[in-house]
Coordinates of C-alpha atoms in Angstrom, one line a residue:
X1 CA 20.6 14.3 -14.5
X2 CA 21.2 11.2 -12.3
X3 CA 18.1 12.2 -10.7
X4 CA 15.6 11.6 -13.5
X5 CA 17.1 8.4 -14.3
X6 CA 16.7 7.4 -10.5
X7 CA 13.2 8.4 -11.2
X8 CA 12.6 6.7 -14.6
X9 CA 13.9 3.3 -12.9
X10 CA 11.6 4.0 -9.4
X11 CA 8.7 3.9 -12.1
X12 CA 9.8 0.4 -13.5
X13 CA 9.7 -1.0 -10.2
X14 CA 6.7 0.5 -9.1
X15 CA 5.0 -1.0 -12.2
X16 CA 6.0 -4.0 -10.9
X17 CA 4.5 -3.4 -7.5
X18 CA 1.5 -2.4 -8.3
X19 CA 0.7 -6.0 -10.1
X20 CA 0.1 -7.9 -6.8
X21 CA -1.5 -4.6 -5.1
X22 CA -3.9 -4.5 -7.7
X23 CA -4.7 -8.3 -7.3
X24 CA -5.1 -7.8 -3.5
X25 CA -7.6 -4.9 -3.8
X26 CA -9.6 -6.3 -6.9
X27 CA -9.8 -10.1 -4.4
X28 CA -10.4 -7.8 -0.9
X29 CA -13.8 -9.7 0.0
X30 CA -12.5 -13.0 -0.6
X31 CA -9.5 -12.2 2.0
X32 CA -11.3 -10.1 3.8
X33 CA -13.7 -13.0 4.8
X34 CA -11.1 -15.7 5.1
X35 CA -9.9 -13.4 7.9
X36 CA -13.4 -13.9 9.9
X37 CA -14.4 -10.2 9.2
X38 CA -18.7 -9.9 8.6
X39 CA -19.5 -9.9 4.5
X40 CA -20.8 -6.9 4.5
X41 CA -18.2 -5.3 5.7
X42 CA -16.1 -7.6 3.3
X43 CA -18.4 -6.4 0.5
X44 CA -18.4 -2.6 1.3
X45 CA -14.2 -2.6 2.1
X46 CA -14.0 -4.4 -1.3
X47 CA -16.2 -2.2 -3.3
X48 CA -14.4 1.1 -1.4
X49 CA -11.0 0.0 -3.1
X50 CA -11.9 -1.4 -6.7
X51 CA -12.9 2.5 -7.1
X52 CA -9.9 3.7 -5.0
X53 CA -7.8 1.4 -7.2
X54 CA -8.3 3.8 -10.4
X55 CA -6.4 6.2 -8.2
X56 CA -3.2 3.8 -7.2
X57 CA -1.0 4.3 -10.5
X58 CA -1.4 8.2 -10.0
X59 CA -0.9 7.6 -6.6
X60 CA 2.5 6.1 -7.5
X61 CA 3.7 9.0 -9.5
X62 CA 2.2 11.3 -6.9
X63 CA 5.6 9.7 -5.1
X64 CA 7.7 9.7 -8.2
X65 CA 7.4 13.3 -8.7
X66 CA 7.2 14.8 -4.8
X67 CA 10.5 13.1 -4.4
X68 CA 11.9 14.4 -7.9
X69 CA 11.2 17.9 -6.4
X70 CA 12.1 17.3 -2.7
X71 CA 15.6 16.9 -4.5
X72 CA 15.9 19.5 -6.1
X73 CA 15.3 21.8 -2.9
X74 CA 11.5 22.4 -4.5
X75 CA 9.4 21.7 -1.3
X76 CA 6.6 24.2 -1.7
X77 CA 5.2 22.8 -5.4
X78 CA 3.9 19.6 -3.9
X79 CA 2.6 21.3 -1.3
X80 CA 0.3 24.0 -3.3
X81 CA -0.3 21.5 -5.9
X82 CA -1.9 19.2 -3.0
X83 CA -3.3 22.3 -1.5
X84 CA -5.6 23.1 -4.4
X85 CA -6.7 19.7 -4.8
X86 CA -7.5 19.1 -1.2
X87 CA -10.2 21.8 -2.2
X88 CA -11.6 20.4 -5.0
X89 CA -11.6 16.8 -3.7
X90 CA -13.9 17.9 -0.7
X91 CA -16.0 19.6 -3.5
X92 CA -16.1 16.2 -5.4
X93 CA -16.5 14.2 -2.4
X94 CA -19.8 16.0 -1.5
X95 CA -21.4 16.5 -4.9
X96 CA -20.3 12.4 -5.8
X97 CA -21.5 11.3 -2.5
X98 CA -24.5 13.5 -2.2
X99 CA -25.8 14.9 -5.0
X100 CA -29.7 13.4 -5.5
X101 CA -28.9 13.8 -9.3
X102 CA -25.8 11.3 -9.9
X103 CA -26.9 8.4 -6.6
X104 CA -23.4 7.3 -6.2
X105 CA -23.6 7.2 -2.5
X106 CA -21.0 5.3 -1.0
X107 CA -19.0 5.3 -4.5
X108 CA -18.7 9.1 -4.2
X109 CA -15.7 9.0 -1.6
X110 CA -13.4 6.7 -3.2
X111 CA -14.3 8.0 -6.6
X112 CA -13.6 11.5 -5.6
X113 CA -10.5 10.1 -4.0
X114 CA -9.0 8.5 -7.4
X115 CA -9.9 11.8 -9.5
X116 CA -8.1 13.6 -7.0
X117 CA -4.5 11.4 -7.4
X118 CA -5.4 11.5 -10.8
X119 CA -5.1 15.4 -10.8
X120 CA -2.2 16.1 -8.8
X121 CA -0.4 13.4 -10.3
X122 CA -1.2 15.3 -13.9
X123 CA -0.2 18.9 -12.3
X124 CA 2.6 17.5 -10.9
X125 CA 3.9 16.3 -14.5
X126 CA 2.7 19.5 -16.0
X127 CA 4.8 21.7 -13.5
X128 CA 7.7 19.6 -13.5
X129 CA 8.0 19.7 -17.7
X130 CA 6.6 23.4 -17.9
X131 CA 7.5 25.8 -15.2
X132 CA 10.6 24.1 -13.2
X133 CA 14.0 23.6 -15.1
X134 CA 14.3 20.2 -16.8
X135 CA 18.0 20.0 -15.8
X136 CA 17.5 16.5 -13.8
X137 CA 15.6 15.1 -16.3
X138 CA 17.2 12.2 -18.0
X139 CA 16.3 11.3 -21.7
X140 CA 13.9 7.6 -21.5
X141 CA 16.6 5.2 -21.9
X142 CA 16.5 1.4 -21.4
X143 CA 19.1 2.0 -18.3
X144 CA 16.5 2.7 -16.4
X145 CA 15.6 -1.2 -16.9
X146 CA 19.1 -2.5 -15.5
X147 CA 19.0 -4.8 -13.0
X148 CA 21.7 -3.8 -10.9
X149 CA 19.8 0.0 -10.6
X150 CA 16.2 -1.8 -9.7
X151 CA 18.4 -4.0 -7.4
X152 CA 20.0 -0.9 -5.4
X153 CA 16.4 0.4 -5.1
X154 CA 14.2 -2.0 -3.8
X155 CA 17.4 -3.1 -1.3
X156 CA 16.9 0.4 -0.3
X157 CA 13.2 0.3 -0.2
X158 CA 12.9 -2.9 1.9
X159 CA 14.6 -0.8 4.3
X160 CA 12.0 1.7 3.6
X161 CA 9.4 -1.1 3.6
X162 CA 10.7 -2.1 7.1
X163 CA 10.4 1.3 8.7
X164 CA 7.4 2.9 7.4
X165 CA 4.7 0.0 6.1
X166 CA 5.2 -1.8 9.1
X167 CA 3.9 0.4 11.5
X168 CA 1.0 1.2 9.4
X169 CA 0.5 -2.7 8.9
X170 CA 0.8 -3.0 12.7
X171 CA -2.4 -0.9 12.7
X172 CA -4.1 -3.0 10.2
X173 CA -3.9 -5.6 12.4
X174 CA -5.1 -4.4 15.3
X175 CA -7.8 -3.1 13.2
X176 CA -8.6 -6.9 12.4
X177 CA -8.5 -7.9 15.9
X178 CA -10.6 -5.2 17.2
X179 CA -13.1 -6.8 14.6
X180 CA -13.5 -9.4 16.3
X181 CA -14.5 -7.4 19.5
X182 CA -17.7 -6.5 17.7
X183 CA -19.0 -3.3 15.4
X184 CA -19.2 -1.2 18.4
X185 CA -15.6 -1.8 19.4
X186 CA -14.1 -1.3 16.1
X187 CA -16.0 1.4 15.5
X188 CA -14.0 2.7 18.7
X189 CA -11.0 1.9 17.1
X190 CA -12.0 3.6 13.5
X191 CA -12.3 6.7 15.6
X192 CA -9.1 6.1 17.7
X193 CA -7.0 5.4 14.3
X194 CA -8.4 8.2 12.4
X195 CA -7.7 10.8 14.9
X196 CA -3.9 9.8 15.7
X197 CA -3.2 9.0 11.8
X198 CA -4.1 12.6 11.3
X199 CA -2.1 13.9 14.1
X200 CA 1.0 11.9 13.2
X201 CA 0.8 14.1 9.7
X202 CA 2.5 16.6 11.5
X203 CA 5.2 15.2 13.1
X204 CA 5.8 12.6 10.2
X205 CA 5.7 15.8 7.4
X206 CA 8.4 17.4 9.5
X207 CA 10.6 13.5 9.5
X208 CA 10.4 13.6 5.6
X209 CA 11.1 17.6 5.7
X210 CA 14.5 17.0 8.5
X211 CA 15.2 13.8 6.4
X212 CA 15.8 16.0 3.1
X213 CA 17.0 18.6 4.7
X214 CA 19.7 17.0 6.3
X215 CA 21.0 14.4 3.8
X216 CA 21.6 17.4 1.8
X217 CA 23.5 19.0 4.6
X218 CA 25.2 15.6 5.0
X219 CA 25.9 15.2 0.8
X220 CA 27.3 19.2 1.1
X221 CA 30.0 17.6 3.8
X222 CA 28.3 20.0 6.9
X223 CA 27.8 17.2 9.5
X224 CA 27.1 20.5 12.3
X225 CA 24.5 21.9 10.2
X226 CA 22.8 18.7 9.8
X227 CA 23.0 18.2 13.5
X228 CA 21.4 21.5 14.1
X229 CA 18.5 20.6 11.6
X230 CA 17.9 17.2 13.6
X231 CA 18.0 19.3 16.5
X232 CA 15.5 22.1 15.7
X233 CA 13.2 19.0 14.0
X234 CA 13.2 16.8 17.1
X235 CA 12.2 20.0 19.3
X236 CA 9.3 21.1 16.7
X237 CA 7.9 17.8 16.5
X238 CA 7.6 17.2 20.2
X239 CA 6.3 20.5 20.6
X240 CA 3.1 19.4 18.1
X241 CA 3.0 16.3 19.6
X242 CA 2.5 18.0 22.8
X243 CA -0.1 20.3 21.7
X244 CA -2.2 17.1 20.0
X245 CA -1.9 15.8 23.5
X246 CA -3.7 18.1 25.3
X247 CA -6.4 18.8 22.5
X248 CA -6.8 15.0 23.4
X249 CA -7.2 15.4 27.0
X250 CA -9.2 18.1 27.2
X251 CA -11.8 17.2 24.4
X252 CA -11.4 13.1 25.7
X253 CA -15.5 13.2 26.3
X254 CA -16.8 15.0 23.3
X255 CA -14.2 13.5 20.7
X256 CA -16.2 10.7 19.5
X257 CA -19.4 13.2 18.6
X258 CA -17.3 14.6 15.9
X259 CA -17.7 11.0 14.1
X260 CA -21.3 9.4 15.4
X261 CA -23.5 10.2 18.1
X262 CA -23.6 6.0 19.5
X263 CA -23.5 6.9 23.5
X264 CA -21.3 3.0 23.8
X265 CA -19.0 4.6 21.2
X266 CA -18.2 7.5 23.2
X267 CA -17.7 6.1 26.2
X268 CA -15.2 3.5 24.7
X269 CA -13.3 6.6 23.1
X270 CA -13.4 8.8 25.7
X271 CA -11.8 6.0 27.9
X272 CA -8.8 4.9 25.6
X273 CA -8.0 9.2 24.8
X274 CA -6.1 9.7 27.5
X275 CA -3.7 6.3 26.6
X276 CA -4.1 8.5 22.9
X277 CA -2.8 11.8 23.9
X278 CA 0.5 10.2 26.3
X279 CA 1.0 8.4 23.2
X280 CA 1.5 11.2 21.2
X281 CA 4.8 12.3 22.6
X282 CA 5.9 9.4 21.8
X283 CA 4.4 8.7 18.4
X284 CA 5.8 12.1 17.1
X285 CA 9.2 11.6 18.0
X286 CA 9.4 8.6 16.0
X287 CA 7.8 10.4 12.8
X288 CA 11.1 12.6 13.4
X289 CA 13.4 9.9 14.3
X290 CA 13.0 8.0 11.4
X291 CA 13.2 10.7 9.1
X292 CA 17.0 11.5 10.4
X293 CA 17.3 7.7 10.2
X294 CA 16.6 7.9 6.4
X295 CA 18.4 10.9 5.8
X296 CA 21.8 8.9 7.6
X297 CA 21.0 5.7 5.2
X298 CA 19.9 3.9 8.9
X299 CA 16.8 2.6 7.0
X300 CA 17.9 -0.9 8.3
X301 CA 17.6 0.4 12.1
X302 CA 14.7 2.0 11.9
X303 CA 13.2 -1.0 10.6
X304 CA 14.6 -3.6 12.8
X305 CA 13.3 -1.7 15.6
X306 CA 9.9 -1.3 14.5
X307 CA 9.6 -4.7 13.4
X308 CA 10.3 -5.7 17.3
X309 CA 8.5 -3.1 18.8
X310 CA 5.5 -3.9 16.9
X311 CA 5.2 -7.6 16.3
X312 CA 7.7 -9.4 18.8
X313 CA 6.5 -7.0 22.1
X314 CA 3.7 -4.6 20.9
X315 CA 0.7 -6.6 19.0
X316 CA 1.7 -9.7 20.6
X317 CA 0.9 -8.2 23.9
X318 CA -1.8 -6.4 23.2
X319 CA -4.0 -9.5 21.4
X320 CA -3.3 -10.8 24.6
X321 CA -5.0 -8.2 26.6
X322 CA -7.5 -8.0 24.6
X323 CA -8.5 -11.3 24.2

């Protein structure tokens, strides 16, 4: 019953989060333009997340509740509860964007977006207090306020914050500097970063699968078992990576048509892909690493070396080549 408890106090702190998130989304265009990025770029990006921000609470229990089941050895639920909505949010996504009737336009993705957090968020409730056993569920108690609980947890989500945020911030900000490269090149680099966050799903789905797995292999004292799951999860996920490689290779020329037909587009793609698919091998074994990082408590490690792979060697060095 620990676990609910754990959960009822991740809530708290998330509440507390999403205070300053929401001040940075609803204030985008202001900071958006004090970077040097063009105002209507600043306008759209702005207007895109004060409709995604209806989303971000749901979004929060969407994390709440996938970890409240991952615990309990329930790794499927999540899954078909996304699954379903996936199908419905690409049915929302095209009527909200499209339809001649409602002329949301650009509104239709995000909106669609926010409904769809908003349903498996509610499904994921739903399941959890219907159909699954309610053993870890802890009665609403004010423990879940202590400070020496929320202490433990955002000590261990810094660590958290360290591993995972910062690569995706590294991104960000190589978004921002491509900017400044002109539309055409970031444009390029919208492609790039769409394609190889979509690839890294696999491999980093597998980390968070391996990192479960094996703390409970670890918690049940079987250290061999645990090394066989790290094993079998480093193996699979360079296997994917491979495979996203040579999709990547092969297709390097005709990648770009899948997102706009600009000729200057496609050639600046088709140049960087083969860069893109050696760095896959790569980029997959770190979605695994750091999940058996987690899974040991090594939060700390795997932050400390993304923090100086990205920002003291990575960014750093490639501002300067670009620039």
């Amino acid at each position: 019953r620990l676990l609910g408890l754990w959960c009822q106090r991740m809530a708290v702190l998330y509440l507390l989060l999403l205070v300053p998130m929401l001040c940075i989304w609803l204030n985008a265009e202001d900071i958006l333009i004090l970077l040097r990025q063009d105002r209507e770029v600043a306008r759209l990006a702005s207007r895109y997340l004060a409709r995604l921000a209806l989303g971000l609470p749901a979004f929060a229990l969407i994390t709440i509740t996938k970890r409240y089941f991952q615990a309990q050895g329930l790794f499927s639920l999540p899954t078909k509860i996304s699954t379903v909505v996936a199908g419905i949010n690409v049915l929302m996504t095209v009527t909200l964007g499209m339809s001649p009737y409602l002329h949301l336009g650009f509104d239709g993705a995000p909106l669609s977006t926010s409904i769809s957090y908003n349903l498996v968020a509610l499904s994921s409730v739903i399941c959890g207090w219907k159909i699954e056993l309610r053993s870890a569920w802890y009665p609403i108690s004010t423990r879940a306020l202590h400070p020496s609980g929320l202490a433990t947890l955002l000590h261990l989500g810094l660590g958290g914050v360290g591993q995972i945020a910062s690569e995706w911030w590294a991104w960000e900000l190589v978004g921002l500097a491509a900017s400044l490269l002109g539309p055409k090149a970031l444009a390029a680099q919208s492609v790039l970063l769409v394609s190889t966050t979509t690839t890294y799903q696999a491999p980093f789905s597998l980390g968070v699968a391996a990192s479960v797995r094996i703390g409970q292999l670890l918690g049940l004292a079987q250290p061999r078992l645990a090394k066989l799951a790290a094993h079998a999860a480093f193996l699979l996920g360079l296997a994917i990576s491979l495979v996203f490689s040579a999709i990547f290779w092969v297709w390097r020329n005709q990648w770009a048509y899948l997102f706009n037909d600009d000729e200057d587009v496609a050639v600046m793609v088709g140049s960087v892909l083969p860069l893109v698919a050696l760095f896959q091998v790569f980029d997959g074994t770190v979605g695994i690493v750091g999940g058996i990082l987690r899974a040991r408590g090594k939060q700390a490690t795997g932050a400390l070396l993304n923090l100086s792979a990205y920002y003291v060697i990575g960014i750093p060095l490639g501002i300067y080549l670009a620039f």
